[in-house]
Short mmCIF file of C-alpha atoms in Angstrom, two decimals:
data_model
loop_
_atom_site.label_atom_id
_atom_site.label_comp_id
_atom_site.label_asym_id
_atom_site.label_seq_id
_atom_site.Cartn_x
_atom_site.Cartn_y
_atom_site.Cartn_z
CA UNK E 1 -30.44 -30.45 1.41
CA UNK E 2 -31.64 -29.43 -2.03
CA UNK E 3 -30.96 -25.69 -1.80
CA UNK E 4 -27.91 -24.04 -0.28
CA UNK E 5 -29.67 -20.68 -0.23
CA UNK E 6 -33.38 -20.30 0.24
CA UNK E 7 -35.19 -17.07 0.92
CA UNK E 8 -38.91 -16.63 1.33
CA UNK E 9 -40.75 -13.35 0.81
CA UNK E 10 -37.85 -11.20 1.91
CA UNK E 11 -38.49 -7.56 2.43
CA UNK E 12 -35.97 -4.89 3.27
CA UNK E 13 -36.21 -1.15 2.89
CA UNK E 14 -32.99 0.77 2.18
CA UNK E 15 -33.73 4.46 2.33
CA UNK E 16 -36.86 6.07 0.96
CA UNK E 17 -36.60 5.10 -2.64
CA UNK E 18 -35.45 1.51 -2.64
CA UNK E 19 -36.90 -1.69 -1.31
CA UNK E 20 -36.28 -5.39 -1.69
CA UNK E 21 -39.74 -6.91 -2.11
CA UNK E 22 -41.10 -10.43 -1.89
CA UNK E 23 -37.73 -11.92 -2.70
CA UNK E 24 -37.82 -15.71 -2.89
CA UNK E 25 -34.53 -17.19 -4.08
CA UNK E 26 -33.62 -20.85 -4.50
CA UNK E 27 -29.97 -21.69 -5.09
CA UNK E 28 -29.60 -25.45 -5.70
CA UNK E 29 -26.79 -27.37 -4.00
CA UNK E 30 -23.75 -27.79 -6.20
CA UNK E 31 -24.86 -25.13 -8.66
CA UNK E 32 -23.11 -22.05 -9.93
CA UNK E 33 -25.85 -19.48 -9.65
CA UNK E 34 -25.47 -16.25 -11.55
CA UNK E 35 -27.25 -13.36 -9.89
CA UNK E 36 -27.81 -10.81 -12.61
CA UNK E 37 -29.16 -7.33 -12.51
CA UNK E 38 -28.37 -3.79 -13.54
CA UNK E 39 -26.57 -1.44 -11.15
CA UNK E 40 -28.81 -0.48 -8.27
CA UNK E 41 -31.16 -3.42 -8.75
CA UNK E 42 -30.57 -4.75 -5.23
CA UNK E 43 -27.95 -7.45 -5.76
CA UNK E 44 -25.52 -6.19 -3.13
CA UNK E 45 -28.31 -5.51 -0.64
CA UNK E 46 -29.60 -9.04 -1.17
CA UNK E 47 -26.12 -10.44 -0.58
CA UNK E 48 -25.76 -8.36 2.58
CA UNK E 49 -29.04 -9.91 3.77
CA UNK E 50 -27.80 -13.40 2.90
CA UNK E 51 -24.56 -12.80 4.80
CA UNK E 52 -26.36 -11.54 7.89
CA UNK E 53 -25.03 -8.01 7.56
CA UNK E 54 -28.51 -6.56 7.21
CA UNK E 55 -31.71 -7.73 8.82
CA UNK E 56 -34.79 -8.24 6.71
CA UNK E 57 -37.95 -6.63 7.98
CA UNK E 58 -39.96 -9.59 6.74
CA UNK E 59 -39.40 -13.10 5.40
CA UNK E 60 -36.90 -15.84 6.10
CA UNK E 61 -33.40 -16.75 4.95
CA UNK E 62 -31.81 -20.18 5.07
CA UNK E 63 -28.20 -20.64 4.07
CA UNK E 64 -26.62 -24.11 4.10
CA UNK E 65 -29.73 -25.37 5.83
CA UNK E 66 -29.53 -22.93 8.74
CA UNK E 67 -31.39 -19.74 9.51
CA UNK E 68 -29.70 -16.44 8.91
CA UNK E 69 -28.96 -14.32 10.91
CA UNK E 70 -29.59 -16.56 13.94
CA UNK E 71 -26.91 -19.06 12.91
CA UNK E 72 -24.61 -16.49 11.30
CA UNK E 73 -21.29 -17.68 12.83
CA UNK E 74 -21.93 -21.31 11.84
CA UNK E 75 -22.98 -20.31 8.32
CA UNK E 76 -20.11 -17.87 7.83
CA UNK E 77 -17.62 -20.54 8.94
CA UNK E 78 -18.67 -22.54 5.86
CA UNK E 79 -19.05 -19.61 3.46
CA UNK E 80 -16.38 -17.85 1.47
CA UNK E 81 -17.42 -14.27 0.83
CA UNK E 82 -15.96 -11.79 -1.60
CA UNK E 83 -17.74 -8.46 -1.16
CA UNK E 84 -18.23 -5.83 -3.82
CA UNK E 85 -15.88 -3.39 -2.10
CA UNK E 86 -12.72 -4.84 -0.57
CA UNK E 87 -12.73 -4.19 3.14
CA UNK E 88 -9.43 -5.54 4.37
CA UNK E 89 -7.39 -3.53 6.86
CA UNK E 90 -5.21 -1.28 4.68
CA UNK E 91 -2.35 -0.92 7.16
CA UNK E 92 -1.67 -4.66 7.36
CA UNK E 93 0.53 -6.54 4.93
CA UNK E 94 -0.77 -9.36 2.77
CA UNK E 95 0.92 -11.90 5.04
CA UNK E 96 -0.59 -10.32 8.15
CA UNK E 97 -4.07 -10.30 6.64
CA UNK E 98 -3.67 -13.94 5.72
CA UNK E 99 -2.68 -14.94 9.25
CA UNK E 100 -5.40 -12.80 10.76
CA UNK E 101 -8.08 -14.24 8.49
CA UNK E 102 -6.86 -17.83 8.91
CA UNK E 103 -7.14 -17.59 12.70
CA UNK E 104 -10.94 -17.38 12.43
CA UNK E 105 -11.43 -20.50 10.30
CA UNK E 106 -10.95 -24.05 11.54
CA UNK E 107 -11.19 -25.33 7.99
CA UNK E 108 -8.43 -23.02 6.72
CA UNK E 109 -6.19 -24.77 4.19
CA UNK E 110 -2.64 -23.37 4.14
CA UNK E 111 -1.67 -25.68 1.31
CA UNK E 112 -4.39 -24.23 -0.88
CA UNK E 113 -3.50 -20.71 0.24
CA UNK E 114 0.16 -21.23 -0.73
CA UNK E 115 -0.83 -22.75 -4.04
CA UNK E 116 -3.11 -19.78 -4.85
CA UNK E 117 -0.38 -17.38 -3.75
CA UNK E 118 1.86 -18.82 -6.40
CA UNK E 119 -0.85 -18.86 -9.00
CA UNK E 120 -1.96 -15.27 -8.33
CA UNK E 121 1.66 -14.03 -8.00
CA UNK E 122 0.96 -11.97 -4.90
CA UNK E 123 3.67 -10.33 -2.82
CA UNK E 124 3.23 -11.23 0.85
CA UNK E 125 5.18 -8.22 2.10
CA UNK E 126 3.04 -5.57 0.40
CA UNK E 127 0.61 -3.52 2.44
CA UNK E 128 -3.05 -3.85 1.50
CA UNK E 129 -3.20 -0.13 0.79
CA UNK E 130 -0.44 -0.58 -1.80
CA UNK E 131 -2.18 -3.35 -3.74
CA UNK E 132 -3.67 -2.70 -7.15
CA UNK E 133 -7.36 -3.38 -7.72
CA UNK E 134 -6.53 -6.65 -9.43
CA UNK E 135 -4.20 -7.77 -6.63
CA UNK E 136 -6.81 -6.92 -4.02
CA UNK E 137 -9.40 -8.89 -5.95
CA UNK E 138 -7.09 -11.88 -6.16
CA UNK E 139 -6.30 -11.69 -2.46
CA UNK E 140 -10.00 -11.57 -1.60
CA UNK E 141 -10.59 -14.62 -3.75
CA UNK E 142 -7.63 -16.41 -2.16
CA UNK E 143 -9.01 -15.74 1.32
CA UNK E 144 -12.43 -17.05 0.32
CA UNK E 145 -11.11 -20.21 -1.32
CA UNK E 146 -8.52 -21.11 1.33
CA UNK E 147 -11.32 -21.30 3.89
CA UNK E 148 -12.47 -24.50 2.16
CA UNK E 149 -16.05 -23.25 2.05
CA UNK E 150 -19.15 -25.23 1.07
CA UNK E 151 -20.60 -22.07 -0.43
CA UNK E 152 -18.94 -19.17 -2.21
CA UNK E 153 -20.78 -15.86 -2.28
CA UNK E 154 -19.12 -13.51 -4.73
CA UNK E 155 -20.43 -9.99 -5.14
CA UNK E 156 -19.19 -8.56 -8.44
CA UNK E 157 -15.79 -10.19 -7.84
CA UNK E 158 -14.33 -9.26 -11.18
CA UNK E 159 -15.87 -5.83 -11.63
CA UNK E 160 -13.31 -3.37 -12.97
CA UNK E 161 -10.56 -5.96 -13.35
CA UNK E 162 -8.56 -6.58 -16.50
CA UNK E 163 -9.35 -9.71 -18.55
CA UNK E 164 -6.20 -11.55 -17.42
CA UNK E 165 -7.04 -11.18 -13.73
CA UNK E 166 -10.72 -11.94 -14.38
CA UNK E 167 -9.78 -15.12 -16.13
CA UNK E 168 -7.38 -16.19 -13.37
CA UNK E 169 -10.07 -15.65 -10.75
CA UNK E 170 -12.78 -17.47 -12.65
CA UNK E 171 -10.47 -20.42 -13.29
CA UNK E 172 -9.60 -20.55 -9.59
CA UNK E 173 -13.29 -20.67 -8.71
CA UNK E 174 -14.04 -23.38 -11.27
CA UNK E 175 -11.06 -25.46 -10.11
CA UNK E 176 -12.28 -25.19 -6.55
CA UNK E 177 -15.83 -26.13 -7.44
CA UNK E 178 -14.67 -29.16 -9.40
CA UNK E 179 -12.64 -30.36 -6.40
CA UNK E 180 -15.11 -29.62 -3.61
CA UNK E 181 -18.53 -29.72 -5.24
CA UNK E 182 -19.26 -26.41 -3.55
CA UNK E 183 -22.04 -24.11 -4.63
CA UNK E 184 -21.30 -20.63 -5.96
CA UNK E 185 -23.58 -17.62 -5.78
CA UNK E 186 -22.05 -14.97 -7.99
CA UNK E 187 -23.51 -11.57 -8.72
CA UNK E 188 -22.48 -9.53 -11.69
CA UNK E 189 -23.65 -7.23 -14.38
CA UNK E 190 -21.05 -8.70 -16.71
CA UNK E 191 -23.51 -11.00 -18.41
CA UNK E 192 -21.08 -12.67 -20.80
CA UNK E 193 -18.88 -13.74 -17.94
CA UNK E 194 -21.72 -15.52 -16.15
CA UNK E 195 -22.99 -17.10 -19.34
CA UNK E 196 -19.89 -19.25 -19.58
CA UNK E 197 -19.79 -20.55 -16.05
CA UNK E 198 -23.26 -20.55 -14.50
CA UNK E 199 -25.82 -23.31 -14.61
CA UNK E 200 -28.55 -21.30 -12.88
CA UNK E 201 -29.51 -17.71 -13.29
CA UNK E 202 -31.61 -15.29 -11.28
CA UNK E 203 -32.38 -11.79 -12.50
CA UNK E 204 -33.05 -8.86 -10.19
CA UNK E 205 -34.48 -5.51 -11.13
CA UNK E 206 -35.62 -2.69 -8.92
CA UNK E 207 -35.61 -4.82 -5.77
CA UNK E 208 -37.58 -7.71 -7.23
CA UNK E 209 -36.60 -11.08 -8.61
CA UNK E 210 -37.68 -11.02 -12.24
CA UNK E 211 -36.94 -14.65 -12.98
CA UNK E 212 -34.98 -17.65 -11.76
CA UNK E 213 -34.30 -20.69 -13.89
CA UNK E 214 -31.61 -23.03 -15.21
CA UNK E 215 -29.25 -21.19 -17.53
CA UNK E 216 -29.99 -23.56 -20.37
CA UNK E 217 -33.71 -22.90 -20.12
CA UNK E 218 -33.10 -19.18 -19.96
CA UNK E 219 -30.89 -19.18 -23.01
CA UNK E 220 -32.80 -21.62 -25.17
CA UNK E 221 -36.24 -20.27 -24.38
CA UNK E 222 -35.61 -16.70 -25.54
CA UNK E 223 -35.62 -16.18 -29.29
CA UNK E 224 -35.74 -13.35 -31.74
CA UNK E 225 -38.25 -14.02 -34.49
CA UNK E 226 -38.64 -12.25 -37.80
CA UNK E 227 -42.29 -12.23 -38.74
CA UNK E 228 -44.12 -10.80 -41.74
CA UNK E 229 -47.78 -10.16 -42.27
CA UNK E 230 -48.78 -10.37 -38.63
CA UNK E 231 -52.00 -8.61 -37.61
CA UNK E 232 -51.73 -5.61 -35.32
CA UNK E 233 -53.47 -7.53 -32.59
CA UNK E 234 -52.27 -11.02 -31.72
CA UNK E 235 -54.23 -13.13 -29.29
CA UNK E 236 -53.21 -15.99 -27.04
CA UNK E 237 -49.79 -16.84 -28.48
CA UNK E 238 -48.36 -20.13 -27.10
CA UNK E 239 -45.20 -18.27 -26.05
CA UNK E 240 -44.57 -15.12 -24.03
CA UNK E 241 -44.16 -12.16 -26.32
CA UNK E 242 -41.53 -10.02 -24.65
CA UNK E 243 -41.27 -7.30 -27.26
CA UNK E 244 -42.50 -6.51 -30.73
CA UNK E 245 -40.71 -4.10 -32.98
CA UNK E 246 -43.18 -3.18 -35.67
CA UNK E 247 -40.89 -0.94 -37.68
CA UNK E 248 -41.30 -3.00 -40.85
CA UNK E 249 -39.01 -1.83 -43.65
CA UNK E 250 -38.83 -3.10 -47.22
CA UNK E 251 -40.56 -6.31 -46.29
CA UNK E 252 -37.91 -7.29 -43.76
CA UNK E 253 -40.65 -8.00 -41.24
CA UNK E 254 -41.27 -7.29 -37.60
CA UNK E 255 -38.89 -8.39 -34.90
CA UNK E 256 -40.48 -10.26 -32.03
CA UNK E 257 -38.61 -11.34 -28.93
CA UNK E 258 -40.32 -14.29 -27.26
CA UNK E 259 -39.78 -16.52 -24.26
CA UNK E 260 -40.76 -20.18 -23.96
CA UNK E 261 -40.25 -20.85 -27.64
CA UNK E 262 -40.47 -24.38 -29.05
CA UNK E 263 -40.19 -25.40 -32.70
CA UNK E 264 -43.78 -26.71 -33.10
CA UNK E 265 -45.02 -23.23 -32.29
CA UNK E 266 -44.23 -22.23 -35.87
CA UNK E 267 -47.73 -23.39 -36.77
CA UNK E 268 -49.18 -20.57 -34.73
CA UNK E 269 -48.13 -18.04 -37.35
CA UNK E 270 -50.02 -19.86 -40.10
CA UNK E 271 -53.08 -19.66 -37.88
CA UNK E 272 -52.90 -15.88 -37.67
CA UNK E 273 -52.08 -15.41 -41.31
CA UNK E 274 -48.47 -14.42 -40.71
CA UNK E 275 -45.24 -15.88 -41.88
CA UNK E 276 -42.25 -16.78 -39.71
CA UNK E 277 -39.07 -15.95 -41.63
CA UNK E 278 -36.33 -16.49 -39.12
CA UNK E 279 -35.69 -17.80 -35.58
CA UNK E 280 -32.52 -16.52 -33.91
CA UNK E 281 -31.07 -17.71 -30.58
CA UNK E 282 -30.32 -14.83 -28.26
CA UNK E 283 -27.25 -14.88 -26.10
CA UNK E 284 -27.64 -14.28 -22.40
CA UNK E 285 -26.97 -10.58 -22.60
CA UNK E 286 -29.62 -10.00 -25.26
CA UNK E 287 -32.05 -12.18 -23.35
CA UNK E 288 -31.25 -10.29 -20.18
CA UNK E 289 -31.85 -6.93 -21.82
CA UNK E 290 -35.14 -8.05 -23.36
CA UNK E 291 -36.27 -9.55 -20.08
CA UNK E 292 -35.64 -6.33 -18.22
CA UNK E 293 -37.28 -4.29 -20.94
CA UNK E 294 -40.49 -6.28 -20.67
CA UNK E 295 -40.36 -6.30 -16.89
CA UNK E 296 -40.19 -2.53 -16.81
CA UNK E 297 -42.85 -1.85 -19.46
CA UNK E 298 -46.25 -3.41 -20.15
CA UNK E 299 -46.09 -6.48 -22.36
CA UNK E 300 -46.14 -5.80 -26.07
CA UNK E 301 -48.91 -8.28 -26.78
CA UNK E 302 -51.63 -6.66 -28.82
CA UNK Q 1 -7.95 -15.78 17.35
CA UNK Q 2 -7.21 -13.50 20.29
CA UNK Q 3 -3.53 -13.47 19.37
CA UNK Q 4 -4.42 -12.32 15.85
CA UNK Q 5 -6.70 -9.57 17.14
CA UNK Q 6 -4.10 -8.49 19.68
CA UNK Q 7 -1.50 -8.30 16.92
CA UNK Q 8 -3.67 -6.06 14.73
CA UNK Q 9 -4.48 -3.80 17.63
CA UNK Q 10 -0.82 -3.60 18.59
CA UNK Q 11 0.06 -2.68 15.04
CA UNK Q 12 -2.53 0.12 14.93
CA UNK Q 13 -1.73 1.57 18.33
CA UNK Q 14 1.93 0.79 18.78
CA UNK Q 15 2.99 4.44 18.35
CA UNK Q 16 0.49 5.48 21.01
CA UNK Q 17 1.63 2.66 23.30
CA UNK Q 18 5.34 3.41 22.79
CA UNK Q 19 4.89 7.15 23.43
CA UNK Q 20 2.71 6.50 26.45
CA UNK Q 21 5.31 4.14 27.93
CA UNK Q 22 7.91 6.91 27.69
CA UNK Q 23 5.55 9.51 29.17
CA UNK Q 24 4.35 7.14 31.91
CA UNK Q 25 7.90 6.36 32.91
CA UNK Q 26 9.02 9.99 32.86
CA UNK Q 27 6.02 11.59 34.58
CA UNK Q 28 6.71 10.41 38.18
CA UNK Q 29 10.42 11.10 37.83
CA UNK Q 30 9.81 14.65 36.65
CA UNK Q 31 7.25 15.25 39.38
CA UNK Q 32 9.71 14.58 42.22
CA UNK Q 33 12.62 16.59 40.91
CA UNK Q 34 12.40 18.86 43.95
CA UNK Q 35 12.20 16.00 46.43
CA UNK Q 36 15.94 15.87 47.08
CA UNK Q 37 15.83 18.28 49.98
CA UNK Q 38 17.54 16.76 53.01
CA UNK Q 39 16.75 19.34 55.65
CA UNK Q 40 13.70 21.11 54.36
CA UNK Q 41 12.10 24.08 55.94
CA UNK Q 42 8.33 23.96 56.50
CA UNK Q 43 7.88 26.30 53.56
CA UNK Q 44 9.93 24.02 51.30
CA UNK Q 45 7.86 20.94 52.26
CA UNK Q 46 4.66 22.81 51.41
CA UNK Q 47 6.20 23.95 48.16
CA UNK Q 48 7.21 20.36 47.38
CA UNK Q 49 3.67 19.07 48.03
CA UNK Q 50 2.25 21.89 45.93
CA UNK Q 51 4.53 20.96 43.04
CA UNK Q 52 3.64 17.27 43.33
CA UNK Q 53 -0.04 18.21 43.37
CA UNK Q 54 0.36 20.34 40.26
CA UNK Q 55 1.91 17.41 38.46
CA UNK Q 56 -0.84 15.09 39.69
CA UNK Q 57 -3.37 16.67 37.32
CA UNK Q 58 -1.36 15.31 34.43
CA UNK Q 59 -1.76 11.70 35.59
CA UNK Q 60 -5.54 12.01 35.30
CA UNK Q 61 -5.33 13.78 31.94
CA UNK Q 62 -2.82 11.24 30.70
CA UNK Q 63 -4.97 8.28 31.81
CA UNK Q 64 -8.06 9.74 30.09
CA UNK Q 65 -6.14 10.53 26.89
CA UNK Q 66 -4.53 7.12 26.82
CA UNK Q 67 -7.89 5.41 27.25
CA UNK Q 68 -9.38 7.52 24.48
CA UNK Q 69 -6.57 6.83 21.99
CA UNK Q 70 -6.38 3.09 22.61
CA UNK Q 71 -10.17 2.82 22.35
CA UNK Q 72 -10.46 4.77 19.12
CA UNK Q 73 -7.60 2.92 17.43
CA UNK Q 74 -9.28 -0.35 18.37
CA UNK Q 75 -12.26 0.48 16.16
CA UNK Q 76 -10.84 2.91 13.60
CA UNK Q 77 -10.04 0.32 10.94
CA UNK Q 78 -13.40 -1.41 11.28
CA UNK Q 79 -15.22 1.90 11.03
CA UNK Q 80 -13.24 2.68 7.91
CA UNK Q 81 -14.42 -0.54 6.26
CA UNK Q 82 -17.98 0.02 7.58
CA UNK Q 83 -17.54 -3.15 9.66
CA UNK Q 84 -18.13 -5.33 6.60
CA UNK Q 85 -15.03 -7.42 7.26
CA UNK Q 86 -15.72 -7.90 10.96
CA UNK Q 87 -19.31 -8.85 10.21
CA UNK Q 88 -18.25 -11.42 7.64
CA UNK Q 89 -16.07 -13.28 10.15
CA UNK Q 90 -17.56 -16.45 11.67
CA UNK Q 91 -17.79 -15.13 15.19
CA UNK Q 92 -20.67 -13.52 17.12
CA UNK Q 93 -20.52 -9.76 17.22
CA UNK Q 94 -20.38 -9.60 21.00
CA UNK Q 95 -17.45 -12.01 21.06
CA UNK Q 96 -15.59 -9.96 18.50
CA UNK Q 97 -16.16 -6.80 20.54
CA UNK Q 98 -15.00 -8.54 23.72
CA UNK Q 99 -11.82 -9.78 22.04
CA UNK Q 100 -11.06 -6.28 20.79
CA UNK Q 101 -11.79 -4.92 24.25
CA UNK Q 102 -9.51 -7.49 25.90
CA UNK Q 103 -6.71 -6.76 23.43
CA UNK Q 104 -6.90 -3.04 24.14
CA UNK Q 105 -6.96 -3.67 27.88
CA UNK Q 106 -3.82 -5.73 27.56
CA UNK Q 107 -2.08 -2.94 25.65
CA UNK Q 108 -2.88 -0.57 28.50
CA UNK Q 109 -0.73 -2.72 30.75
CA UNK Q 110 2.49 -1.46 29.15
CA UNK Q 111 2.12 2.22 30.19
CA UNK Q 112 0.74 1.17 33.57
CA UNK Q 113 3.81 -0.94 34.27
CA UNK Q 114 6.05 1.84 32.96
CA UNK Q 115 4.41 4.32 35.30
CA UNK Q 116 4.76 1.93 38.23
CA UNK Q 117 8.47 1.39 37.51
CA UNK Q 118 8.95 5.13 37.01
CA UNK Q 119 7.20 5.86 40.30
CA UNK Q 120 9.27 3.25 42.17
CA UNK Q 121 12.49 4.61 40.68
CA UNK Q 122 11.53 8.22 41.33
CA UNK Q 123 10.73 7.62 44.98
CA UNK Q 124 13.76 5.37 45.49
CA UNK Q 125 16.12 8.03 44.14
CA UNK Q 126 14.56 10.92 46.03
CA UNK Q 127 15.28 11.81 49.61
CA UNK Q 128 11.81 12.26 50.96
CA UNK Q 129 11.58 14.74 53.85
CA UNK Q 130 10.49 13.39 57.23
CA UNK Q 131 6.73 13.34 57.71
CA UNK Q 132 6.07 12.62 54.05
CA UNK Q 133 5.55 9.18 52.43
CA UNK Q 134 5.82 7.79 48.92
CA UNK Q 135 2.87 5.99 47.32
CA UNK Q 136 4.14 4.49 44.04
CA UNK Q 137 1.93 1.39 44.19
CA UNK Q 138 -1.23 3.36 44.97
CA UNK Q 139 -0.46 5.86 42.21
CA UNK Q 140 0.14 3.07 39.65
CA UNK Q 141 -3.07 1.32 40.71
CA UNK Q 142 -5.08 4.54 40.46
CA UNK Q 143 -3.57 5.20 37.05
CA UNK Q 144 -4.42 1.66 35.91
CA UNK Q 145 -8.03 1.98 37.05
CA UNK Q 146 -8.47 5.45 35.55
CA UNK Q 147 -6.97 4.44 32.22
CA UNK Q 148 -9.11 1.29 32.15
CA UNK Q 149 -12.25 3.27 32.99
CA UNK Q 150 -11.56 5.86 30.31
CA UNK Q 151 -10.77 3.10 27.85
CA UNK Q 152 -14.01 1.28 28.68
CA UNK Q 153 -16.15 4.37 28.23
CA UNK Q 154 -14.55 5.44 24.97
CA UNK Q 155 -14.48 1.87 23.69
CA UNK Q 156 -18.23 1.58 24.25
CA UNK Q 157 -18.89 4.88 22.49
CA UNK Q 158 -16.52 4.06 19.61
CA UNK Q 159 -18.08 0.63 19.17
CA UNK Q 160 -21.41 2.20 18.33
CA UNK Q 161 -22.53 3.74 15.12
CA UNK Q 162 -22.50 7.42 14.27
CA UNK Q 163 -26.11 7.39 15.42
CA UNK Q 164 -25.05 6.24 18.90
CA UNK Q 165 -22.50 9.03 19.10
CA UNK Q 166 -25.21 11.45 17.98
CA UNK Q 167 -27.50 10.24 20.78
CA UNK Q 168 -24.74 10.78 23.37
CA UNK Q 169 -24.12 14.29 22.03
CA UNK Q 170 -27.87 14.97 21.93
CA UNK Q 171 -28.24 14.04 25.61
CA UNK Q 172 -25.35 16.33 26.56
CA UNK Q 173 -26.76 19.10 24.35
CA UNK Q 174 -30.22 18.72 25.90
CA UNK Q 175 -28.70 19.08 29.37
CA UNK Q 176 -26.90 22.26 28.40
CA UNK Q 177 -30.02 23.73 26.77
CA UNK Q 178 -32.09 22.88 29.85
CA UNK Q 179 -29.49 24.57 32.04
CA UNK Q 180 -29.55 27.72 29.89
CA UNK Q 181 -33.36 27.84 29.92
CA UNK Q 182 -33.55 27.33 33.67
CA UNK Q 183 -31.03 30.11 34.21
CA UNK Q 184 -32.83 32.45 31.84
CA UNK Q 185 -36.15 31.89 33.60
CA UNK Q 186 -34.55 32.66 36.95
CA UNK Q 187 -35.13 29.16 38.24
CA UNK Q 188 -32.47 26.80 39.55
CA UNK Q 189 -29.56 27.04 37.17
CA UNK Q 190 -27.06 24.61 38.58
CA UNK Q 191 -28.33 21.50 36.81
CA UNK Q 192 -25.23 20.74 34.80
CA UNK Q 193 -22.91 21.60 37.70
CA UNK Q 194 -24.93 19.39 40.04
CA UNK Q 195 -24.87 16.48 37.62
CA UNK Q 196 -21.20 17.01 36.92
CA UNK Q 197 -20.48 17.02 40.65
CA UNK Q 198 -22.42 13.83 41.10
CA UNK Q 199 -20.34 12.15 38.42
CA UNK Q 200 -16.88 13.32 39.43
CA UNK Q 201 -17.10 13.28 43.22
CA UNK Q 202 -17.39 10.23 45.44
CA UNK Q 203 -19.31 7.95 44.92
CA UNK Q 204 -19.58 9.11 41.29
CA UNK Q 205 -18.13 6.80 38.60
CA UNK Q 206 -15.48 9.31 37.49
CA UNK Q 207 -14.24 10.21 40.96
CA UNK Q 208 -11.05 8.37 40.24
CA UNK Q 209 -9.97 11.20 37.93
CA UNK Q 210 -10.51 13.96 40.46
CA UNK Q 211 -9.20 12.25 43.60
CA UNK Q 212 -5.67 12.74 44.95
CA UNK Q 213 -2.95 11.55 42.59
CA UNK Q 214 -0.07 12.21 44.98
CA UNK Q 215 3.11 10.24 44.54
CA UNK Q 216 4.45 11.82 47.72
CA UNK Q 217 2.03 12.88 50.40
CA UNK Q 218 1.68 13.23 54.11
#
């Protein structure tokens, strides 16, 4: 099995103004796949489709080699899921939720659950309704990890949490992955967080998958170039010109953001009578912003 | 798995169950307070039966209310979380619903048993006038069936979405509107009454609520 999640041409309409369109995702086995996108881009809807909570009007979904939603119980038995909004029964205590949840999973690992309890410093006697946001997040993560899943699906798991809790949760996930070789599908709009842990990245915007590639390729391929003397119209560049800021001041040059950059491409600028002054690596967040900007507006190529 | 579901349902409806046990136990005892007449006149026997009959309405109301409360508490927490948690569990939806249904049914047993014990005690302590008989077992059985029926109906409605509930209300509303229009046009106006009669009288499905709930009868 090369992909733990595979969707083909998914379509789902949510209301009048939003639609998931032609969504084809490939999450490689053993990868940590960051699912990026601005708020309202369709990340949570996509995850609901992957978890069998919504039914696509078109297309197919395979999770852990089985079709969703037909094989939902078998898939969910091997998948740890942390939803965007915690949904646990608020009147139960932490201990009661744990026992309730464990009763549904044959692979439940009490030793791991106890170990995470200690690490997350949770109080078993507290009611769910009395937990702070951070405690609820940690409990959700504990429940997902103690299932011993082959796949973790995390929908904005650290959104709104303080850095200490975020760090504890991310470390717990990484520890688990290193022990079990499980795959992780994690959605977030906290780009910096994903940059550190993911080896694959997929970017959603307005219901469509903008791009999907290894993190390294994503990061290394997007550059900010400072160019002087470039003609107004540039033809057939060997890279993808994502944006071009022509506000040249005091000879500082134009700023171009490009994708698919390789060092030998410097020669291109000599060919068009321009001069390349500087090549700057963009971090994931800058690359993400530029990618979305070009996806939403026509390409800046002259 | 069932044990865990039963526990959650018990926790959510334990106040309802505890109160209903008290009411179920007390109801038959209160209804036969006047049964201690050793040498009753004919008038007193009729008065006794009338009193028992008056109380009998409450068994039906109690069974329907109990079914409603146990059914709604079974789904309330899942509705609150928009069923996300239940849907993320590795179990088919129908199986989950059946487990919840079974757990609620089991919880109904407590007030049923309490009513049966209460009815047995009430009739054992009372001096029943000659010509009259006590029916504690039949009353408890009728109560069990009525509570289970009410529970089943309300469970099915509660299990659905808001849209399902809207459909049910729409059907009832359409019936009422049709009735009003038929009456206004001078045509047959007893549509709702006729349907209602069909449902609550034998062999209608809800006849159990309108039949005789007499603990002591001829």
